[in-house]
Amino acid sequence: MSQTTTEEGVKTKPKGLTLWPATALVTGTIIGAGIFTQPSWLAQYGPISLLGFAITALGSLMLALVFSSLARRTPDVGGPYAFSRQGFGDFVGFQSAWTYWIGAWVGVGAIASSLVVYLGVLVPSVTENKFISIAVAVGVIALLTFANTRGVVTGGFVSLVLTILKVVPLLIIGTIGFIAFDTSNLGPFNASGLPPIEVITAVMAYTLFSFIGVEAATIPAGDVYEPDKTIPRATVIGTLAAAAVYLLSTTAVFGAVEQSELATSDAAFSVAASNMFGTWAGDAVAAVAVVSCLGAMNGLLLLAGQIPMAAEFDGLAPKIFGKLNVKHAPGTGLIISGILAALVLWLQLSGGGGLGDVVATLVLVSAVATMVSYAFSAGAEIKWLLLDKGKVPVAHFARKMTVAILALMFTMLAFYGGGHEEIYWLWMLIVLGVPLYIWILWRRSSHGDKVGGDVPAHHN
């Protein structure tokens, strides 16, 4: 990597993140815990679900390109909340932060359920007793919430190790594991008998959970070498790499486990690994899945603290979320998020459904909640492109507009497939956010505070 020279003739080192480290960051962020429990849910639909998964991968790539474009347009800020607010003002910004925050702590509950499933492979008593399942899941949420309030940040080396632990077993299953592939295990192409469009949209909503975090690919331009080139390239390569790992490993699992068995097995990857390589492999994959769940939960909890904190700094969230503790962490906001995650998990596990049903429900709620801010972000990109029309080459405008429209259509289709009950609860939560927003406006005005900072000017 060559040096650069300033106008004064002083040689300086180029910015740190080049293409491949940035690409590794993208892939490592996307691959979390969702992939380990997906095959069981997808198996109820049959191989047609792999088509829906592929469409999700393509839609997620469109979203990644939208986020990278928005990050270059306004490099000082990032994330769906900021993009939504810049594009459409304070109220939309508030709703984006509100739904994104809900998606984060519900996602923590979903991943905690997945952790219990795979921990049960190693310690069967964890899943045999519902009280123990609840105690373990809530206990892990409490420990990680406490860790985040202490300002615990995983170092780069540890993050790299965790990423390798997650990716390598999936790659082995998605490559060498095909030696155990048996087409007779696949079952009917559309096992559910439902109309294909219903199956595909439902699969899109569910599998989008595995790609949540693709917006983290919008790496701050100040930390990237040649950001105009590196960010979009890393985004495309990293998202495609994650999608390839997902689709290869899931397809291999479909071919290694009989469809009827797969549909009733919560720990699908462990069952598949046992069929491919022996019992030891099933236990090893279970251990990796537990580690992956811990890392994903930690990241979402961090997000659940940072999102409302950023909104509070703009005057769009209760002041309690912006309070930092002695460790400079939004302690109270993190505790509130952790309690809500534990509560929603306890309510779901206390019902009549099994662990697999709990994971599926929470995954869908988290996904449809997050898609609200994704849709607002895609809409913001369309708005800025329309303002740019006539100022940029036609080919450039057409390419970016096509990507933004496809991203918006994808979020709408996936939202449609989220399920009536999940969408109903999300709309209830959105409506509940309206009086909260009004209260925030009243409180700020009554105290003479400025409501929401100035929305940054548009940058070309």
XYZ file of C-alpha atoms in Angstrom:
460
model
C 0.000 0.000 0.000
C 1.681 3.188 -1.179
C 1.933 6.436 0.688
C 0.052 9.605 -0.215
C 1.425 13.126 -0.377
C -0.281 16.256 0.931
C -0.301 19.631 -0.834
C 2.603 20.668 1.415
C 4.659 17.710 0.133
C 4.455 15.764 3.426
C 4.110 12.008 2.995
C 1.361 10.381 5.050
C 0.108 6.842 5.433
C -3.125 6.039 3.608
C -6.287 5.398 5.579
C -6.332 1.996 7.235
C -9.196 -0.103 5.834
C -8.419 -1.407 2.364
C -10.666 -3.635 0.260
C -10.164 -7.035 1.874
C -10.269 -5.976 5.555
C -13.386 -3.948 4.735
C -14.903 -6.937 2.931
C -14.168 -9.194 5.918
C -15.896 -6.653 8.167
C -18.990 -6.744 5.937
C -19.199 -10.555 5.839
C -18.513 -10.934 9.545
C -21.224 -8.430 10.414
C -23.881 -10.070 8.243
C -23.280 -13.667 9.319
C -24.835 -13.977 12.750
C -27.035 -16.541 14.492
C -30.129 -16.650 12.267
C -28.657 -19.066 9.728
C -28.277 -21.849 12.318
C -32.019 -22.216 12.964
C -33.411 -21.334 9.518
C -33.340 -24.733 7.736
C -35.899 -26.261 10.120
C -38.413 -23.494 9.424
C -37.702 -23.453 5.679
C -38.087 -27.244 5.402
C -41.828 -26.992 5.999
C -42.073 -25.321 2.577
C -39.605 -27.588 0.757
C -36.885 -26.650 -1.788
C -38.988 -23.719 -3.073
C -37.798 -21.893 0.052
C -34.252 -21.847 -1.376
C -35.603 -19.714 -4.233
C -37.061 -17.271 -1.696
C -33.728 -17.266 0.148
C -31.899 -16.391 -3.096
C -34.307 -13.487 -3.710
C -33.616 -12.274 -0.153
C -29.886 -12.346 -0.885
C -30.432 -10.254 -4.029
C -32.710 -7.811 -2.191
C -30.188 -7.482 0.639
C -27.509 -6.666 -1.921
C -29.740 -3.878 -3.282
C -30.178 -2.537 0.267
C -26.430 -2.721 0.872
C -25.792 -0.646 -2.247
C -28.392 1.906 -1.122
C -26.770 2.214 2.307
C -23.284 2.593 0.823
C -24.570 5.335 -1.497
C -26.253 7.161 1.398
C -23.116 6.855 3.536
C -21.007 8.477 0.778
C -23.623 11.216 0.350
C -23.499 12.155 4.050
C -20.286 10.562 5.413
C -20.454 12.200 8.842
C -23.461 10.151 9.942
C -24.700 6.662 9.264
C -27.431 4.181 9.875
C -31.060 3.878 8.797
C -32.262 6.300 11.492
C -30.006 9.113 10.300
C -30.731 8.500 6.614
C -34.495 8.462 7.237
C -34.380 11.698 9.226
C -32.208 13.457 6.656
C -34.547 12.407 3.882
C -37.945 13.039 5.435
C -37.581 15.026 8.655
C -37.956 14.485 12.380
C -41.194 12.469 12.532
C -40.046 9.850 10.024
C -36.660 9.843 11.736
C -38.351 9.147 15.061
C -40.440 6.302 13.601
C -37.343 4.831 11.989
C -35.424 4.892 15.271
C -38.473 3.592 17.184
C -39.078 0.572 14.919
C -35.367 -0.148 14.461
C -34.918 -0.167 18.240
C -37.888 -2.525 18.621
C -36.403 -4.819 15.988
C -33.087 -4.844 17.861
C -34.347 -5.948 21.279
C -36.880 -8.395 19.800
C -33.986 -9.799 17.786
C -32.051 -10.300 21.027
C -34.946 -12.438 22.282
C -34.990 -14.453 19.052
C -31.264 -15.150 19.209
C -31.492 -16.068 22.905
C -34.051 -18.712 21.912
C -31.665 -20.007 19.223
C -28.865 -20.173 21.784
C -31.016 -22.349 24.052
C -31.809 -24.669 21.114
C -28.142 -25.353 20.345
C -27.064 -25.393 23.977
C -29.665 -28.145 24.382
C -27.672 -30.294 21.928
C -24.732 -30.147 24.327
C -26.745 -30.134 27.578
C -30.130 -31.810 26.886
C -31.672 -30.746 30.212
C -31.641 -27.128 29.000
C -34.373 -27.805 26.427
C -36.167 -30.625 28.250
C -37.420 -28.284 30.969
C -39.189 -25.052 29.958
C -38.297 -23.323 33.254
C -34.602 -24.047 32.690
C -34.892 -22.828 29.084
C -36.373 -19.516 30.266
C -33.832 -19.160 33.087
C -30.859 -19.773 30.776
C -32.113 -17.425 28.035
C -32.982 -14.602 30.439
C -29.729 -15.141 32.334
C -27.650 -14.763 29.155
C -29.540 -11.573 28.230
C -28.881 -10.180 31.724
C -25.153 -11.010 31.601
C -24.651 -9.462 28.163
C -26.669 -6.380 29.121
C -24.465 -5.934 32.207
C -21.335 -6.383 30.085
C -22.476 -3.682 27.676
C -23.232 -1.258 30.512
C -19.619 -1.692 31.638
C -18.410 -0.462 28.283
C -17.068 -3.862 27.241
C -15.939 -3.720 23.605
C -14.716 -6.795 21.772
C -11.266 -6.207 20.317
C -10.535 -6.579 16.623
C -8.591 -9.802 17.093
C -11.376 -11.424 19.118
C -13.936 -10.324 16.532
C -11.831 -11.890 13.785
C -11.590 -15.178 15.705
C -15.365 -15.252 16.286
C -15.992 -14.576 12.592
C -13.717 -17.457 11.587
C -15.452 -19.760 14.084
C -18.801 -18.903 12.496
C -17.830 -19.042 8.839
C -15.508 -22.068 8.637
C -18.052 -24.717 9.807
C -20.668 -23.270 7.435
C -18.176 -23.395 4.558
C -17.239 -26.990 5.362
C -20.908 -28.016 5.435
C -21.584 -26.037 2.235
C -18.697 -27.683 0.318
C -17.401 -31.004 1.677
C -20.815 -31.653 3.206
C -22.287 -32.196 -0.263
C -20.801 -35.720 -0.197
C -23.817 -36.612 1.983
C -26.304 -34.943 -0.384
C -29.241 -37.179 -1.316
C -31.935 -35.780 -3.609
C -34.518 -38.104 -2.060
C -34.200 -36.088 1.172
C -35.491 -32.922 -0.519
C -39.137 -33.998 -0.650
C -41.777 -32.135 -2.716
C -40.649 -28.843 -4.282
C -43.534 -26.984 -2.606
C -44.323 -29.115 0.443
C -46.800 -26.625 1.921
C -49.180 -26.614 -1.051
C -49.626 -22.838 -0.644
C -49.474 -20.490 -3.661
C -45.791 -19.950 -4.634
C -45.997 -16.152 -4.138
C -47.170 -16.637 -0.536
C -44.366 -19.092 0.160
C -41.674 -16.900 -1.398
C -42.745 -13.689 0.376
C -42.983 -15.533 3.719
C -39.489 -16.948 3.199
C -38.199 -13.482 2.239
C -39.501 -11.980 5.493
C -38.038 -14.785 7.596
C -34.630 -15.025 5.915
C -34.136 -11.246 5.912
C -33.343 -11.619 9.618
C -30.077 -13.323 8.609
C -29.092 -10.249 6.578
C -30.012 -7.656 9.194
C -26.856 -5.676 9.832
C -26.041 -5.258 6.143
C -26.237 -1.512 6.824
C -23.089 -1.892 8.922
C -21.321 -2.143 5.566
C -21.634 1.658 5.337
C -18.194 2.080 6.867
C -17.338 5.714 7.738
C -15.484 7.169 4.760
C -12.814 8.685 7.004
C -11.574 5.231 8.005
C -11.435 3.721 4.528
C -8.743 3.902 1.855
C -10.255 5.393 -1.340
C -13.804 5.194 0.094
C -15.580 5.960 -3.201
C -14.154 2.721 -4.611
C -13.607 0.568 -1.524
C -17.023 0.937 0.166
C -19.201 -0.177 -2.771
C -16.768 -2.963 -3.728
C -16.518 -4.260 -0.156
C -20.287 -4.040 0.187
C -20.941 -6.063 -2.965
C -18.219 -8.673 -2.391
C -18.949 -9.033 1.332
C -22.708 -9.386 0.864
C -22.254 -11.849 -2.008
C -19.794 -13.873 0.081
C -22.247 -14.071 2.989
C -25.076 -14.988 0.605
C -22.965 -17.743 -0.979
C -22.130 -19.210 2.439
C -25.802 -19.078 3.438
C -27.196 -20.659 0.270
C -24.518 -23.370 -0.068
C -24.737 -24.476 3.563
C -28.550 -24.408 3.665
C -28.795 -26.379 0.414
C -26.336 -28.961 1.762
C -28.419 -29.321 4.936
C -31.572 -29.858 2.835
C -29.841 -32.715 1.027
C -28.301 -34.305 4.113
C -31.429 -34.571 6.279
C -34.789 -36.005 5.260
C -37.388 -33.262 4.792
C -39.795 -34.595 7.431
C -37.005 -34.874 10.014
C -35.573 -31.483 9.146
C -38.943 -29.757 9.586
C -39.217 -31.023 13.180
C -35.579 -30.533 14.246
C -34.745 -27.146 15.751
C -30.951 -27.714 15.661
C -30.823 -28.456 11.930
C -27.133 -27.799 11.355
C -26.110 -30.127 14.177
C -28.292 -32.919 12.785
C -26.875 -32.360 9.285
C -23.269 -32.239 10.534
C -23.810 -35.518 12.415
C -25.145 -37.135 9.238
C -22.213 -35.810 7.220
C -19.242 -36.385 9.504
C -20.384 -38.174 12.681
C -21.728 -37.289 16.141
C -18.665 -35.254 17.085
C -19.385 -32.824 14.219
C -22.928 -32.230 15.460
C -21.640 -31.274 18.903
C -18.918 -29.075 17.390
C -21.440 -27.174 15.237
C -23.698 -26.747 18.279
C -20.806 -25.194 20.218
C -20.021 -22.855 17.314
C -23.697 -21.870 17.068
C -23.756 -20.984 20.783
C -20.670 -18.773 20.321
C -22.242 -17.180 17.241
C -25.451 -16.485 19.177
C -23.508 -14.803 21.975
C -21.694 -12.559 19.505
C -24.889 -11.666 17.632
C -26.796 -10.928 20.860
C -23.982 -8.717 22.074
C -23.997 -6.748 18.815
C -27.774 -6.249 18.833
C -27.770 -5.199 22.486
C -25.095 -2.635 21.688
C -27.280 -1.428 18.822
C -30.347 -1.292 21.094
C -28.445 1.125 23.318
C -26.893 3.240 20.572
C -29.992 3.838 18.397
C -32.195 5.594 20.997
C -29.103 7.387 22.317
C -28.456 8.875 18.863
C -32.131 9.849 18.573
C -32.042 11.514 22.013
C -29.029 13.591 20.974
C -31.236 14.931 18.151
C -34.079 15.599 20.587
C -36.170 12.687 19.305
C -36.151 10.254 22.237
C -36.707 10.481 26.019
C -33.701 11.973 27.816
C -33.205 8.785 29.810
C -31.837 7.072 26.681
C -29.113 9.670 26.253
C -27.701 9.411 29.776
C -24.190 7.938 29.854
C -22.810 6.117 32.892
C -19.277 6.359 34.278
C -18.127 3.921 31.567
C -19.533 6.257 28.874
C -22.199 3.698 27.930
C -25.957 4.424 27.676
C -26.527 2.272 30.753
C -30.198 3.002 31.423
C -31.144 2.569 27.775
C -29.308 -0.759 27.642
C -31.046 -1.995 30.793
C -34.471 -1.014 29.411
C -33.692 -2.836 26.147
C -32.439 -5.915 28.010
C -35.547 -6.047 30.202
C -37.843 -5.773 27.171
C -35.919 -8.524 25.344
C -36.189 -10.805 28.379
C -39.882 -9.968 28.810
C -40.878 -10.733 25.216
C -38.849 -13.950 25.351
C -40.488 -15.019 28.628
C -43.963 -14.299 27.262
C -43.270 -16.371 24.152
C -41.649 -19.291 25.982
C -44.430 -19.356 28.570
C -46.960 -20.034 25.813
C -47.855 -23.397 24.372
C -45.409 -23.413 21.439
C -42.012 -25.063 21.302
C -38.622 -23.359 21.030
C -38.713 -23.525 17.232
C -42.058 -21.683 17.150
C -40.725 -19.027 19.520
C -37.667 -18.431 17.335
C -39.814 -18.166 14.184
C -42.253 -15.670 15.722
C -39.586 -13.402 17.198
C -37.508 -13.524 14.008
C -40.484 -12.344 11.927
C -41.370 -9.533 14.363
C -37.759 -8.330 14.414
C -37.473 -8.509 10.627
C -40.680 -6.602 9.830
C -39.807 -3.935 12.438
C -36.363 -3.413 10.935
C -37.781 -3.252 7.405
C -39.620 -0.014 8.239
C -36.365 1.899 8.572
C -34.905 0.057 5.569
C -37.861 1.209 3.435
C -37.485 4.802 4.654
C -33.788 4.688 3.759
C -34.510 3.393 0.246
C -37.125 6.139 -0.105
C -34.579 8.752 1.008
C -32.154 7.553 -1.657
C -34.884 7.898 -4.313
C -35.612 11.445 -3.112
C -31.962 12.546 -3.286
C -31.561 10.945 -6.730
C -34.575 12.873 -8.026
C -33.002 16.088 -6.699
C -29.773 15.106 -8.492
C -31.561 14.504 -11.800
C -30.019 16.610 -14.540
C -26.811 17.097 -12.537
C -25.375 13.612 -13.099
C -24.926 11.379 -16.182
C -28.112 9.593 -17.274
C -26.519 6.151 -16.971
C -25.400 6.876 -13.398
C -28.859 8.150 -12.450
C -30.646 5.196 -14.080
C -28.390 2.618 -12.396
C -28.768 4.068 -8.908
C -32.499 4.678 -9.284
C -33.024 1.065 -10.411
C -31.142 -0.218 -7.352
C -33.106 2.048 -4.976
C -36.490 1.073 -6.464
C -35.610 -2.649 -6.308
C -34.535 -2.228 -2.665
C -37.824 -0.488 -1.816
C -39.879 -3.151 -3.639
C -37.968 -5.875 -1.801
C -38.749 -4.396 1.621
C -42.431 -4.064 0.692
C -42.668 -7.688 -0.508
C -40.843 -8.997 2.532
C -43.085 -6.904 4.788
C -46.135 -8.426 3.083
C -44.783 -11.904 3.826
C -44.137 -11.139 7.490
C -47.419 -12.609 8.666
C -50.704 -10.995 9.728
C -50.103 -11.352 13.468
C -46.552 -9.978 13.345
C -47.581 -7.006 11.183
C -50.567 -6.343 13.446
C -48.350 -6.081 16.540
C -45.843 -3.924 14.676
C -48.555 -1.461 13.616
C -49.775 -1.343 17.209
C -46.265 -0.444 18.323
C -45.974 2.217 15.611
C -49.258 3.759 16.763
C -48.029 3.702 20.373
C -44.980 5.637 19.214
C -47.129 8.594 18.079
C -48.173 9.777 21.588
C -44.564 9.225 22.698
C -43.388 11.525 19.902
C -45.994 14.144 20.859
C -44.866 13.930 24.502
C -41.236 14.401 23.435
C -42.182 17.499 21.424
C -44.170 18.912 24.363
C -41.408 18.194 26.875
C -38.725 19.751 24.702
C -40.785 22.865 23.963
C -41.863 23.303 27.587
C -38.213 23.214 28.675
C -37.150 25.561 25.895
C -34.966 22.918 24.240
C -34.475 22.694 20.522
C -36.463 19.833 19.024
C -34.187 17.842 16.754
C -30.993 19.301 15.411
C -30.877 20.863 11.999
C -31.246 18.220 9.329
C -27.945 18.189 7.419
C -27.982 19.837 4.057
C -27.978 17.655 0.962
C -24.524 16.727 -0.312
C -23.744 15.821 -3.901
